[in-house]
PDB file of C-alpha atoms in Angstrom:
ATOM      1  CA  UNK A  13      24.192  11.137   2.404  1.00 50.00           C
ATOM      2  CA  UNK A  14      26.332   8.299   0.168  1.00 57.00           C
ATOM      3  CA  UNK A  15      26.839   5.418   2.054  1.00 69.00           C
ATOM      4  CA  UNK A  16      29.936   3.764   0.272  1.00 71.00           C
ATOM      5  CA  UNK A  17      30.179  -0.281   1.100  1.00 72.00           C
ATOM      6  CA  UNK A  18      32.796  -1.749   2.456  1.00 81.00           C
ATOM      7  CA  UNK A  19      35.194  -3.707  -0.003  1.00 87.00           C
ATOM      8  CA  UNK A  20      34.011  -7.014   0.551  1.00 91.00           C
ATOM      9  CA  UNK A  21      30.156  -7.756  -0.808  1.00 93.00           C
ATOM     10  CA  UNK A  22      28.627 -11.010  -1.106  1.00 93.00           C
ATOM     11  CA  UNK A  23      25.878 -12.369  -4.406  1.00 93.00           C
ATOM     12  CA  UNK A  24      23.286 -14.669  -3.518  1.00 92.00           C
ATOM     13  CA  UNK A  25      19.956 -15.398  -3.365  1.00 91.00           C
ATOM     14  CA  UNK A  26      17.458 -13.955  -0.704  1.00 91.00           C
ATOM     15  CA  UNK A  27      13.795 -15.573  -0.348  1.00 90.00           C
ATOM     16  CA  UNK A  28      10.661 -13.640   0.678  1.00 90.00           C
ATOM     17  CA  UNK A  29       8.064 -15.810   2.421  1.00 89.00           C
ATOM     18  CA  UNK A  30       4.652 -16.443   0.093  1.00 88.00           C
ATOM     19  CA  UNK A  31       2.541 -19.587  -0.361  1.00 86.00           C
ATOM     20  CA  UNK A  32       0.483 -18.152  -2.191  1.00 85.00           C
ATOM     21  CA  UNK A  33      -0.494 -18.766  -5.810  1.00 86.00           C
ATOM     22  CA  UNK A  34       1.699 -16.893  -7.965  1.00 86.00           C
ATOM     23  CA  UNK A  35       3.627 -17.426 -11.189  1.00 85.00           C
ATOM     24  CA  UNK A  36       7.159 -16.433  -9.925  1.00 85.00           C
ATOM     25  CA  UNK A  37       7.160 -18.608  -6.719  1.00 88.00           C
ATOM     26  CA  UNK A  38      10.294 -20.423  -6.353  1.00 87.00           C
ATOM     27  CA  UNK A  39      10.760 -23.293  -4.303  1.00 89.00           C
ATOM     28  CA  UNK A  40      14.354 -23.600  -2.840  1.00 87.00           C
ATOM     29  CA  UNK A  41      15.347 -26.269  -0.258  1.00 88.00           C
ATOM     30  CA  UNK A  42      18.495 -25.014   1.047  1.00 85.00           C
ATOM     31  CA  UNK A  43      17.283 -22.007   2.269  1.00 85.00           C
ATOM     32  CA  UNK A  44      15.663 -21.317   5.884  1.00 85.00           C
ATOM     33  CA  UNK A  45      12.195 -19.647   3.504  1.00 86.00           C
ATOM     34  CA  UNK A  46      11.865 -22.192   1.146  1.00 87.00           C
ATOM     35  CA  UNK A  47       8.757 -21.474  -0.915  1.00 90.00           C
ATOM     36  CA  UNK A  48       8.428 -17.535  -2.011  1.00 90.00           C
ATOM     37  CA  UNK A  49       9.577 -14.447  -3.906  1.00 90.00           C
ATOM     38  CA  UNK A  50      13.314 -15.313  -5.003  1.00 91.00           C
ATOM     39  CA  UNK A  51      15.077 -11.418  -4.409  1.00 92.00           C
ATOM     40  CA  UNK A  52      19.012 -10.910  -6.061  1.00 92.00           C
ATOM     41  CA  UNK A  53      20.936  -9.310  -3.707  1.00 93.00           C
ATOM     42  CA  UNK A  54      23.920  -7.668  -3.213  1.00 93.00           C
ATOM     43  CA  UNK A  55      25.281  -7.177   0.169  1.00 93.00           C
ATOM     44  CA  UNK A  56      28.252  -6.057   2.610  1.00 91.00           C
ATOM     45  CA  UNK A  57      29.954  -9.125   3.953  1.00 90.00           C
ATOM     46  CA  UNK A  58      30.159  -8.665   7.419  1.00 86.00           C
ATOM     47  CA  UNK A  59      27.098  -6.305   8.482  1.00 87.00           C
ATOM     48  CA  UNK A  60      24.589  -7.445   5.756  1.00 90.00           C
ATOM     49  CA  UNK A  61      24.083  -3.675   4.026  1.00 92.00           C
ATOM     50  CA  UNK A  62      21.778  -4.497   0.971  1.00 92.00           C
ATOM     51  CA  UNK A  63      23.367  -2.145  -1.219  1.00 92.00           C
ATOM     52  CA  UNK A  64      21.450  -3.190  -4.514  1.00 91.00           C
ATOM     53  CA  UNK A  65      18.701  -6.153  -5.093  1.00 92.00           C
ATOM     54  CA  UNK A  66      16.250  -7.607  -7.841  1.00 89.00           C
ATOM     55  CA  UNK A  67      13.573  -9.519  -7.849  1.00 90.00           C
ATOM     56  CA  UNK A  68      13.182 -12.535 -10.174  1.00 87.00           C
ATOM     57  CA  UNK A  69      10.471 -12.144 -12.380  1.00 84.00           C
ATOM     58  CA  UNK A  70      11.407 -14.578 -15.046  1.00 79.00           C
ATOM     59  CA  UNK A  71      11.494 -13.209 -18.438  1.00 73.00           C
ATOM     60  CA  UNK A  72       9.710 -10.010 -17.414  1.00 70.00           C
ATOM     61  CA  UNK A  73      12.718  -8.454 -15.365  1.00 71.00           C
ATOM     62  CA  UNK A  74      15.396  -5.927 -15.957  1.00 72.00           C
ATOM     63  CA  UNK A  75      18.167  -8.818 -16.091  1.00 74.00           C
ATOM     64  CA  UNK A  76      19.292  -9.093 -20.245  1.00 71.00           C
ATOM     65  CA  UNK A  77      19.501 -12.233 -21.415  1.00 73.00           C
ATOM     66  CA  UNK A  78      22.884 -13.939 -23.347  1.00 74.00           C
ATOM     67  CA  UNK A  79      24.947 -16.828 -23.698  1.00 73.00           C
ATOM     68  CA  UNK A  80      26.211 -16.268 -20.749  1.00 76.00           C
ATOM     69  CA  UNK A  81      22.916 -17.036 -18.565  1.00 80.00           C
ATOM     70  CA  UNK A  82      21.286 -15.620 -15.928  1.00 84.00           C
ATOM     71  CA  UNK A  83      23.999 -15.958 -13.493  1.00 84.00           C
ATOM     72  CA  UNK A  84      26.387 -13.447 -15.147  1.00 84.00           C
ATOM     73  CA  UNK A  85      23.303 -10.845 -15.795  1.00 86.00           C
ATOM     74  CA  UNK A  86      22.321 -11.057 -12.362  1.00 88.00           C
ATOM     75  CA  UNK A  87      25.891 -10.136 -11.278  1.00 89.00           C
ATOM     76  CA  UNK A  88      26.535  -7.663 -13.704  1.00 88.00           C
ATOM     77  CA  UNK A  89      23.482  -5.991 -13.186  1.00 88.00           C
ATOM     78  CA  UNK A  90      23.665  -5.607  -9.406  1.00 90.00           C
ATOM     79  CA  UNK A  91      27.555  -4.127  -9.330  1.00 89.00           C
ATOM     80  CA  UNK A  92      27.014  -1.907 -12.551  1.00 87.00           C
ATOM     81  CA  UNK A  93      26.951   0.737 -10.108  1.00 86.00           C
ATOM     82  CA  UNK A  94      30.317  -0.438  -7.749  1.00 87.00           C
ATOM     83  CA  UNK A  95      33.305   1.683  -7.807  1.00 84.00           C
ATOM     84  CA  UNK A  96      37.044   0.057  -8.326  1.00 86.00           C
ATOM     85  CA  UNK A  97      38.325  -1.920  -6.071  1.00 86.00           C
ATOM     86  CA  UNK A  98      35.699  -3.820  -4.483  1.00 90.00           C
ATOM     87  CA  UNK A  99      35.749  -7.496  -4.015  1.00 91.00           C
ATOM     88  CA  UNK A 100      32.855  -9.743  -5.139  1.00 92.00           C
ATOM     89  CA  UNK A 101      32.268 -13.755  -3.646  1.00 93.00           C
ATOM     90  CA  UNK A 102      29.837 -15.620  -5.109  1.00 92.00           C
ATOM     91  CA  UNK A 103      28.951 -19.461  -5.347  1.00 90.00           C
ATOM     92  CA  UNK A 104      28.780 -21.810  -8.075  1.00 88.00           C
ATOM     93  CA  UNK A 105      25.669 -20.354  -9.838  1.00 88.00           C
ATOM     94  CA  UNK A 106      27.222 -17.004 -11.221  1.00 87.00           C
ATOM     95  CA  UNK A 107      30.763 -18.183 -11.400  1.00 86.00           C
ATOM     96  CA  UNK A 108      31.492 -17.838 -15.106  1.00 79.00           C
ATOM     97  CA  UNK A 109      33.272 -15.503 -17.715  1.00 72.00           C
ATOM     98  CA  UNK A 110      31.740 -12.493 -15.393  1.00 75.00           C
ATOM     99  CA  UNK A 111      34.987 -12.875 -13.530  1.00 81.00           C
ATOM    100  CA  UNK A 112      36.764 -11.441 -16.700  1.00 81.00           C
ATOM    101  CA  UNK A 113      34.948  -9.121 -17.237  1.00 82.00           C
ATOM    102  CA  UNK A 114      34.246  -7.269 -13.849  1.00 86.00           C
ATOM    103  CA  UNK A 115      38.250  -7.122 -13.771  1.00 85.00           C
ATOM    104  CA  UNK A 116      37.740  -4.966 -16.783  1.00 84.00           C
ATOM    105  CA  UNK A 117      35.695  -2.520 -14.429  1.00 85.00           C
ATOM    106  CA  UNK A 118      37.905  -2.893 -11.261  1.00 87.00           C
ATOM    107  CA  UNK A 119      36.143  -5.166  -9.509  1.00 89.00           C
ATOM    108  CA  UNK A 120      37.642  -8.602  -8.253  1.00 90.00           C
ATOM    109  CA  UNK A 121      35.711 -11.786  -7.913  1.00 91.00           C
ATOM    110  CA  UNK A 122      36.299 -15.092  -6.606  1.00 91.00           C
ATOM    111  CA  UNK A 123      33.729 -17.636  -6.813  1.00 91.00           C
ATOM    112  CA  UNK A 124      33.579 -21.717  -6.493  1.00 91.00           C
ATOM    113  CA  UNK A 125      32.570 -23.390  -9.470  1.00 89.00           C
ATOM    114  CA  UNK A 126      31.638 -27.252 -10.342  1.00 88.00           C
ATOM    115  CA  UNK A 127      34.165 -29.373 -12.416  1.00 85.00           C
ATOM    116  CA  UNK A 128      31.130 -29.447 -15.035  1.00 84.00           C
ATOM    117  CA  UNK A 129      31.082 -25.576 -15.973  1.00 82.00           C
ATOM    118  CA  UNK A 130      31.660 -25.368 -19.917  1.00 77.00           C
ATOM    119  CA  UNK A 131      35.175 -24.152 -20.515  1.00 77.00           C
ATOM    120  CA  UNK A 132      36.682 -25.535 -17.484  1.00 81.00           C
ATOM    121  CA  UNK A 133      40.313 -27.118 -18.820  1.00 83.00           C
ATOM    122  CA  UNK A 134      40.016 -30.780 -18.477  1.00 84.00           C
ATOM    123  CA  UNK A 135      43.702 -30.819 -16.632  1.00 84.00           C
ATOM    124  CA  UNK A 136      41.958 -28.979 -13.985  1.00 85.00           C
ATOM    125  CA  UNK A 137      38.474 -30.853 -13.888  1.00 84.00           C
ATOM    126  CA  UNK A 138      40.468 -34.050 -13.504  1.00 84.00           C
ATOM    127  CA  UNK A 139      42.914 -33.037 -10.283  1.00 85.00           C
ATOM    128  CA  UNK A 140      42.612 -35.273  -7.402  1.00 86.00           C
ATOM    129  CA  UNK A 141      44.748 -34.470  -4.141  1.00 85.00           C
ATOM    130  CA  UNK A 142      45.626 -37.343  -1.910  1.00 82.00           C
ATOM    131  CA  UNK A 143      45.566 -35.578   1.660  1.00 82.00           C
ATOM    132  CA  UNK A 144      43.434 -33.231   3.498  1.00 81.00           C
ATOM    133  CA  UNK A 145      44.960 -29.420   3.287  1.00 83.00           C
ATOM    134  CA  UNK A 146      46.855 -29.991  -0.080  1.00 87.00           C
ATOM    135  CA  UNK A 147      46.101 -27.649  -2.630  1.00 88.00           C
ATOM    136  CA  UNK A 148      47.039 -26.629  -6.278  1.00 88.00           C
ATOM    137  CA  UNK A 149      46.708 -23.562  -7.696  1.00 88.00           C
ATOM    138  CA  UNK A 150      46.271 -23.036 -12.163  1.00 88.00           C
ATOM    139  CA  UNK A 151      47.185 -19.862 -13.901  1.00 86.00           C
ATOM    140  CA  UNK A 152      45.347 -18.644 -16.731  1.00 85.00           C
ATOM    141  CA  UNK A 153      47.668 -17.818 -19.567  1.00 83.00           C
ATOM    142  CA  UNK A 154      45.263 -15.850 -21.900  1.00 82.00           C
ATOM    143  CA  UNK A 155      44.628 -14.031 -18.539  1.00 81.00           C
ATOM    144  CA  UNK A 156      47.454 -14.033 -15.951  1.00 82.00           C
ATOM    145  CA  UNK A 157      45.354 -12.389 -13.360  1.00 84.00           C
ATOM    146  CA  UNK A 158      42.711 -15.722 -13.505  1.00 87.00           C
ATOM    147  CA  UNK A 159      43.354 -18.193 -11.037  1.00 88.00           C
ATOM    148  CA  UNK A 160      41.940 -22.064 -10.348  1.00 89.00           C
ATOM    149  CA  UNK A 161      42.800 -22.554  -6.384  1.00 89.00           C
ATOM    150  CA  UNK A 162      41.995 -26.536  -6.043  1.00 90.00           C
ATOM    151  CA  UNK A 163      41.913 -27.603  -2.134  1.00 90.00           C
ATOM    152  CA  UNK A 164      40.826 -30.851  -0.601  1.00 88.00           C
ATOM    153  CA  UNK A 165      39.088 -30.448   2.690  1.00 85.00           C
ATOM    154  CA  UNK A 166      36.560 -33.613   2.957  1.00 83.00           C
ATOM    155  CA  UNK A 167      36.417 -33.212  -1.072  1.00 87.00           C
ATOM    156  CA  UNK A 168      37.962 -31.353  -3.541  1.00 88.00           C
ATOM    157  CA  UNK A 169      36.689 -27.933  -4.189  1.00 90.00           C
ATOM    158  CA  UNK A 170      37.140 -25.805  -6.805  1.00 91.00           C
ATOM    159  CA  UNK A 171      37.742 -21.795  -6.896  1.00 91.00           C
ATOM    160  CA  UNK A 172      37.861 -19.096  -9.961  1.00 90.00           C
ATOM    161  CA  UNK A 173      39.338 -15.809  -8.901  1.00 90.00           C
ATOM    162  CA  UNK A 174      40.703 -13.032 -10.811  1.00 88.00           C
ATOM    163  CA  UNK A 175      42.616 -10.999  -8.275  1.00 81.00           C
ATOM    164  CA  UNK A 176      43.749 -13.709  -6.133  1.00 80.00           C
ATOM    165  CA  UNK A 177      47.360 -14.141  -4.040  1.00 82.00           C
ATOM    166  CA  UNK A 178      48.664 -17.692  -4.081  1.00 82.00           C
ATOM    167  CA  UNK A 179      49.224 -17.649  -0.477  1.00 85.00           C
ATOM    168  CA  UNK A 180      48.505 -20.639   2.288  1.00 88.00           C
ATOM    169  CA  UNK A 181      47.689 -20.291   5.738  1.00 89.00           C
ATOM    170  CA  UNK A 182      45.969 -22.332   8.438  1.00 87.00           C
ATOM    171  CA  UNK A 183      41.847 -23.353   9.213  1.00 87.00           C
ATOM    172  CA  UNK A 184      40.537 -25.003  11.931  1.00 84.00           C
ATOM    173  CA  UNK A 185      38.991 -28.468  10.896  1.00 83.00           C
ATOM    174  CA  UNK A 186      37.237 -30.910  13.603  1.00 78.00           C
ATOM    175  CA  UNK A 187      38.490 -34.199  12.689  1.00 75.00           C
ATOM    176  CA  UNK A 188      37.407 -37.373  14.819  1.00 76.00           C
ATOM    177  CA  UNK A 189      36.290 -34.913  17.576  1.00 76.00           C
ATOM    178  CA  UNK A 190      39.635 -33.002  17.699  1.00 82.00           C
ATOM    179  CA  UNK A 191      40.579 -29.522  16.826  1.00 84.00           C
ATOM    180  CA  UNK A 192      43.171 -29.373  14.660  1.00 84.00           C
ATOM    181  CA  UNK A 193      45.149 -27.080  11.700  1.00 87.00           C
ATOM    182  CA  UNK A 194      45.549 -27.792   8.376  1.00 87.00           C
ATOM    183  CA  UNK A 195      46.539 -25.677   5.560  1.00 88.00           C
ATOM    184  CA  UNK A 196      44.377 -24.018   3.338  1.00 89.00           C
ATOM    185  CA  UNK A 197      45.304 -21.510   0.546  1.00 90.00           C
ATOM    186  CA  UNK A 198      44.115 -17.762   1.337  1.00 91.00           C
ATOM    187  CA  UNK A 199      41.546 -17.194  -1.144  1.00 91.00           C
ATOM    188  CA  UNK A 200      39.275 -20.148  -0.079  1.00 91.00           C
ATOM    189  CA  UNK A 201      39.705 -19.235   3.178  1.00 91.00           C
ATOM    190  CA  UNK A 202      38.651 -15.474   2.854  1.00 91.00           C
ATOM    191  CA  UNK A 203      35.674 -16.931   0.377  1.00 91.00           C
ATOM    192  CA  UNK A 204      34.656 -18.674   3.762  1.00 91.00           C
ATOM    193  CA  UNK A 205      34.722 -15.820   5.862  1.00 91.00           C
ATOM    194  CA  UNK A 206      33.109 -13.247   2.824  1.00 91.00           C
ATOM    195  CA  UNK A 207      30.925 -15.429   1.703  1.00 91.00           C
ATOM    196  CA  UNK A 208      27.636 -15.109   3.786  1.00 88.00           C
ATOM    197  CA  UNK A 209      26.678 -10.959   3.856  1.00 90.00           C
ATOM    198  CA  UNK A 210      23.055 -11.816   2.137  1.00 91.00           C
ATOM    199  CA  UNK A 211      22.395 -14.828   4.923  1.00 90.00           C
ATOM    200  CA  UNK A 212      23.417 -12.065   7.376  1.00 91.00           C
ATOM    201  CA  UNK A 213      20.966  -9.673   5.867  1.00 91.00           C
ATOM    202  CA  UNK A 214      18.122 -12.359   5.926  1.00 90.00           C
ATOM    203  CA  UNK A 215      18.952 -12.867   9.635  1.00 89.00           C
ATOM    204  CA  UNK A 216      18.496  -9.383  10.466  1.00 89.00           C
ATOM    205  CA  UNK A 217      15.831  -8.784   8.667  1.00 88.00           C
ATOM    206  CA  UNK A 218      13.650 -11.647  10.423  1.00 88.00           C
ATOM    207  CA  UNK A 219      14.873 -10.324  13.859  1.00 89.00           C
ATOM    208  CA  UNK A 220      11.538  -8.133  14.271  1.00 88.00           C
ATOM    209  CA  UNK A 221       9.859  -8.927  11.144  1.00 86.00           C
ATOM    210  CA  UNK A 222       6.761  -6.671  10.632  1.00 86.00           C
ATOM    211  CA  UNK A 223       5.045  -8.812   7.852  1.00 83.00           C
ATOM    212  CA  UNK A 224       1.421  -9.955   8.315  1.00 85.00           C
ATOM    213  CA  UNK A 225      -0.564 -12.897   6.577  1.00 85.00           C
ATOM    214  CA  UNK A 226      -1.959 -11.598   3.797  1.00 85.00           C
ATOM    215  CA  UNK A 227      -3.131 -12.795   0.471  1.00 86.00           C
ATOM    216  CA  UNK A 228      -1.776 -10.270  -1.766  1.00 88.00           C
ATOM    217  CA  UNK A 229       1.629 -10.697  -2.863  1.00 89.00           C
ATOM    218  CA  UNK A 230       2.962  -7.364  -3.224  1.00 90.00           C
ATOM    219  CA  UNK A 231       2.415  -6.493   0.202  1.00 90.00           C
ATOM    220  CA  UNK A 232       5.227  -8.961   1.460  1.00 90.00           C
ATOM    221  CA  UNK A 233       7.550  -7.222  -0.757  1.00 91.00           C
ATOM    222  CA  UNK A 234       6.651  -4.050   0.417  1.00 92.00           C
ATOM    223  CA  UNK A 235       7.098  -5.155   4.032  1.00 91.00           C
ATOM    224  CA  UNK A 236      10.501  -6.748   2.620  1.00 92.00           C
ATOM    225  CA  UNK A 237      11.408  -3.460   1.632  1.00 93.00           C
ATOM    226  CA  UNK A 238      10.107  -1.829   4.667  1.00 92.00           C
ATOM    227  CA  UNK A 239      12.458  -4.021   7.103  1.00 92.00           C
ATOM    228  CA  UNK A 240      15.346  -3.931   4.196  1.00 93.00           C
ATOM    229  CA  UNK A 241      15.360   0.049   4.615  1.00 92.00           C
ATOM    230  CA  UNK A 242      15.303   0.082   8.879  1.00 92.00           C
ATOM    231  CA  UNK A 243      17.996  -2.444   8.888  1.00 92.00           C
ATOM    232  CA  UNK A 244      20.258  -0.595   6.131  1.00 91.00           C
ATOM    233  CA  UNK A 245      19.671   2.876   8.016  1.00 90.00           C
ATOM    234  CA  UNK A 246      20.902   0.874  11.809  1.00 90.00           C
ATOM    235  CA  UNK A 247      23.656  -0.117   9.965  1.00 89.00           C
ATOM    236  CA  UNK A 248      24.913   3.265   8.554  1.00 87.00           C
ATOM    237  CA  UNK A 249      23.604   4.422  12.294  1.00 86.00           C
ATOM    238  CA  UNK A 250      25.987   2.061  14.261  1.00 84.00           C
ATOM    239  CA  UNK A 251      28.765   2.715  11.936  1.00 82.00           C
ATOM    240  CA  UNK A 252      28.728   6.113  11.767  1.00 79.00           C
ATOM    241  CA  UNK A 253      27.852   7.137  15.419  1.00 70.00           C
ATOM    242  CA  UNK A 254      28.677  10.127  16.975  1.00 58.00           C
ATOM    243  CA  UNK A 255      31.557   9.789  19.310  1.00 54.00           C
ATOM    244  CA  UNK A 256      29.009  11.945  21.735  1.00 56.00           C
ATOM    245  CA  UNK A 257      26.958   9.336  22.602  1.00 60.00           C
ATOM    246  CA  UNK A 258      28.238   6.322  25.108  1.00 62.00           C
ATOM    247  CA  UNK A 259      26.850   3.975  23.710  1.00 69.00           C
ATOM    248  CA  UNK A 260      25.212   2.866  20.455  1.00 73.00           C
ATOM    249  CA  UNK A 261      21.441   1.817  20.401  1.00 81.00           C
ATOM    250  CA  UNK A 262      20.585  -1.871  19.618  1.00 85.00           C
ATOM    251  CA  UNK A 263      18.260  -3.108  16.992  1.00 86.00           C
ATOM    252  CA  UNK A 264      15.301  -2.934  18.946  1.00 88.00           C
ATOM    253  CA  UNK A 265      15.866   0.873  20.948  1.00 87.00           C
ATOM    254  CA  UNK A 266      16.460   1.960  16.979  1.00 88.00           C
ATOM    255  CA  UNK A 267      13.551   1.032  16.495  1.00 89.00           C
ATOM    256  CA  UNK A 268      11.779   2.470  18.749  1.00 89.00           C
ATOM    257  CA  UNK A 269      13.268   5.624  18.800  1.00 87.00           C
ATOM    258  CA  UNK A 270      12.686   5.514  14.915  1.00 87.00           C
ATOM    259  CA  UNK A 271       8.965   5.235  15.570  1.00 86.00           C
ATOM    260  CA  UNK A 272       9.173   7.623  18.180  1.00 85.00           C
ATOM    261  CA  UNK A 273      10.175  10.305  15.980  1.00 84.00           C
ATOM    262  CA  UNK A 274       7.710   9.432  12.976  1.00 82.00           C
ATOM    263  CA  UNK A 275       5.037  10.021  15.590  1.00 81.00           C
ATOM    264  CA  UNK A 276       6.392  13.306  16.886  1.00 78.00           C
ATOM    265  CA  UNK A 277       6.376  14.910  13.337  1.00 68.00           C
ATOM    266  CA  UNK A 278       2.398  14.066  13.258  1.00 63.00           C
ATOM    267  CA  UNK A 279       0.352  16.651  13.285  1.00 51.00           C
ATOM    268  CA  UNK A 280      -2.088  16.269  16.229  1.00 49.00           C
ATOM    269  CA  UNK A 281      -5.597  17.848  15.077  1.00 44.00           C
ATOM    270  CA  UNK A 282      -7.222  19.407  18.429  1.00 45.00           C
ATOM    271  CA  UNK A 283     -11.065  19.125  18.640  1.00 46.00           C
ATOM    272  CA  UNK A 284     -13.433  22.188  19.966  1.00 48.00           C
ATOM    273  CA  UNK A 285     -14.060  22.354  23.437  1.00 52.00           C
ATOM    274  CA  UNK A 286     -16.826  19.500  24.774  1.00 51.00           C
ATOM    275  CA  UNK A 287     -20.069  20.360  25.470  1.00 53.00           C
ATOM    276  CA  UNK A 288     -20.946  19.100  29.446  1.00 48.00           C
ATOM    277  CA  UNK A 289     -24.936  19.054  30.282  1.00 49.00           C
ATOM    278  CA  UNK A 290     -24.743  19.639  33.627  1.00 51.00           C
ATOM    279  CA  UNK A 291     -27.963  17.562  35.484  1.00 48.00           C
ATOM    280  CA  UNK A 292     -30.063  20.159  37.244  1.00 50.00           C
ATOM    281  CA  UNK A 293     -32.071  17.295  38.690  1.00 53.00           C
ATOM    282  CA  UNK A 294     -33.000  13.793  39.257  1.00 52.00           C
ATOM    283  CA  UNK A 295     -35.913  11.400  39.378  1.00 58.00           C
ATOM    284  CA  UNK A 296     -37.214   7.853  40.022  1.00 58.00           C
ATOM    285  CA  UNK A 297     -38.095   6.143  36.489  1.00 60.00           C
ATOM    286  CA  UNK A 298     -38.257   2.924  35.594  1.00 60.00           C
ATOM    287  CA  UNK A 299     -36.126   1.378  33.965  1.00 59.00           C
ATOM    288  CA  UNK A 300     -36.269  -2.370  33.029  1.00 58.00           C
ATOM    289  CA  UNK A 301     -39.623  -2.749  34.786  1.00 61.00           C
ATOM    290  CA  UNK A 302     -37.676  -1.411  38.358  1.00 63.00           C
ATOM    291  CA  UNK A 303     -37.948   2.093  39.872  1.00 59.00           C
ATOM    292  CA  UNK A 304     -34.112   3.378  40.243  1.00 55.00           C
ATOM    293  CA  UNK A 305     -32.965   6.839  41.120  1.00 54.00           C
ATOM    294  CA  UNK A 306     -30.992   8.284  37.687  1.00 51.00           C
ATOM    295  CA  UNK A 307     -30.395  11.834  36.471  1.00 47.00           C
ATOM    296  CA  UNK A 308     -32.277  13.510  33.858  1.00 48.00           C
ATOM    297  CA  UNK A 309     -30.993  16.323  32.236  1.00 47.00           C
ATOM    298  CA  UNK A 310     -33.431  18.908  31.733  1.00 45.00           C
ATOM    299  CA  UNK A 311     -32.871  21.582  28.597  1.00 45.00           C
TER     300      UNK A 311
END
């Protein structure tokens, strides 16, 4: 069975937990696991379906290295495998000249990117916008189909796309402890909403988390992969269920009916029939220093 993913994925970074002493620990603050095995991933935006991941390994993975840098390897290796027409969201960190290039394949990207990033124009790194909800939007002319979308919310932010509408609508922003609407252009509102399928996986994933301590590294990625695989096949489970059954099992009753069925394919090995000594008698002995009354079997 081919599970194809839905159109809108998600790049980022996914963190398995190890203290431990070990040359590719990373140490990330942001993240809920900050202190392990940094994991690529690629993953569905709204139900968190790892569809392809990597770890980081430094110099010793499968990522090639260019001018590029590791951001655009890392994307280009996870999506060599997407078919057309997918859409791609990913943060500041891989948002570079891989958006040109994955348009080449099919494959639309938007991404936010830092007024710092080499070959920004300087017209664009120096925009300011005076009120909340205003927004420009830049046109490549080299490539019409590349887009800058600038929108202030509390600060200006910045977002490359190259398959992008330039169409506004409305987001709800709490300000002074009211809920009200401002504008916001499309594209930065569906990065928003796209954005967070590999924080959805990690979520999941830690829901009934099997790992153990241990000191050996590899084991917590093979309990990553372990809990990766159950949650991937509940996902193609509760999406494609059988309109014969009521209602669709939760996490937790896949589970168990998962182990339930590993156990029932076991092969139970029978033993030979016990051997009873049947007591044809009893006697007083001592025992301890005390007469008691206890049976002795006699052969």
């Amino acid at each position: 069975m081919h599970f194809e993913p839905y159109p809108h994925l998600s790049v980022d970074e996914a963190m398995v937990k190890y203290k431990g002493r070990l040359g590719i620990v990373q140490y990330m603050p942001n993240k809920p696991v900050k202190r392990g095995i940094k994991v690529w991933a690629l993953c569905t935006s709204f139900f968190g379906y790892v569809y392809n991941f990597e770890p980081y390994c430094g110099k010793r993975d499968k990522l090639s290295r260019n001018d590029n840098g590791l951001g655009y390897s890392v994307v280009t290796f996870l999506t060599k495998n997407l078919s057309k027409g997918h859409h791609i969201y990913i943060d500041s960190f891989y948002t570079s000249v891989v958006l040109k290039d994955l348009l080449k394949s099919g494959i639309y990207a938007s991404g936010t990117v830092n007024t710092n990033r080499k070959y920004l124009p300087t017209n664009i790194k120096n925009v300011k916008l005076a009120d909340n909800g205003s927004s420009k939007c830049f046109q490549c002319i080299e490539e019409p189909n590349l887009t800058c979308t600038v929108w202030k919310d509390k600060k200006e932010i910045f977002l490359l796309s190259n398959g992008a509408k330039n169409e506004i609508t409305t987001v709800k922003r709490r300000i002074r402890g009211n809920v009200s609407y401002v504008t916001c252009p499309k594209v930065i509102a569906d990065y928003n909403m796209y954005m967070g399928g590999v924080d959805l996986a990690d979520q999941y994933r830690k829901y009934y988390d099997i790992s153990r301590k241990s000191r050996k590294w590899w084991i917590y990625m093979f309990w990553y992969l372990l809990d990766t695989t159950v949650n991937n096949a509940y996902i193609i489970y509760s999406t494609t269920n059988f309109p014969s059954e009521k209602k669709s099992k939760t996490p937790l009753d896949f589970r168990m009916s998962l182990i339930e069925a590993i156990l029932k394919e076991k092969r139970i090995v029978e033993t030979g029939p016990q051997t009873i000594v049947k007591h044809k008698s009893h006697k007083r002995i001592k025992i301890g220093g005390e007469k008691k009354d206890a049976y002795v079997a006699f052969h």
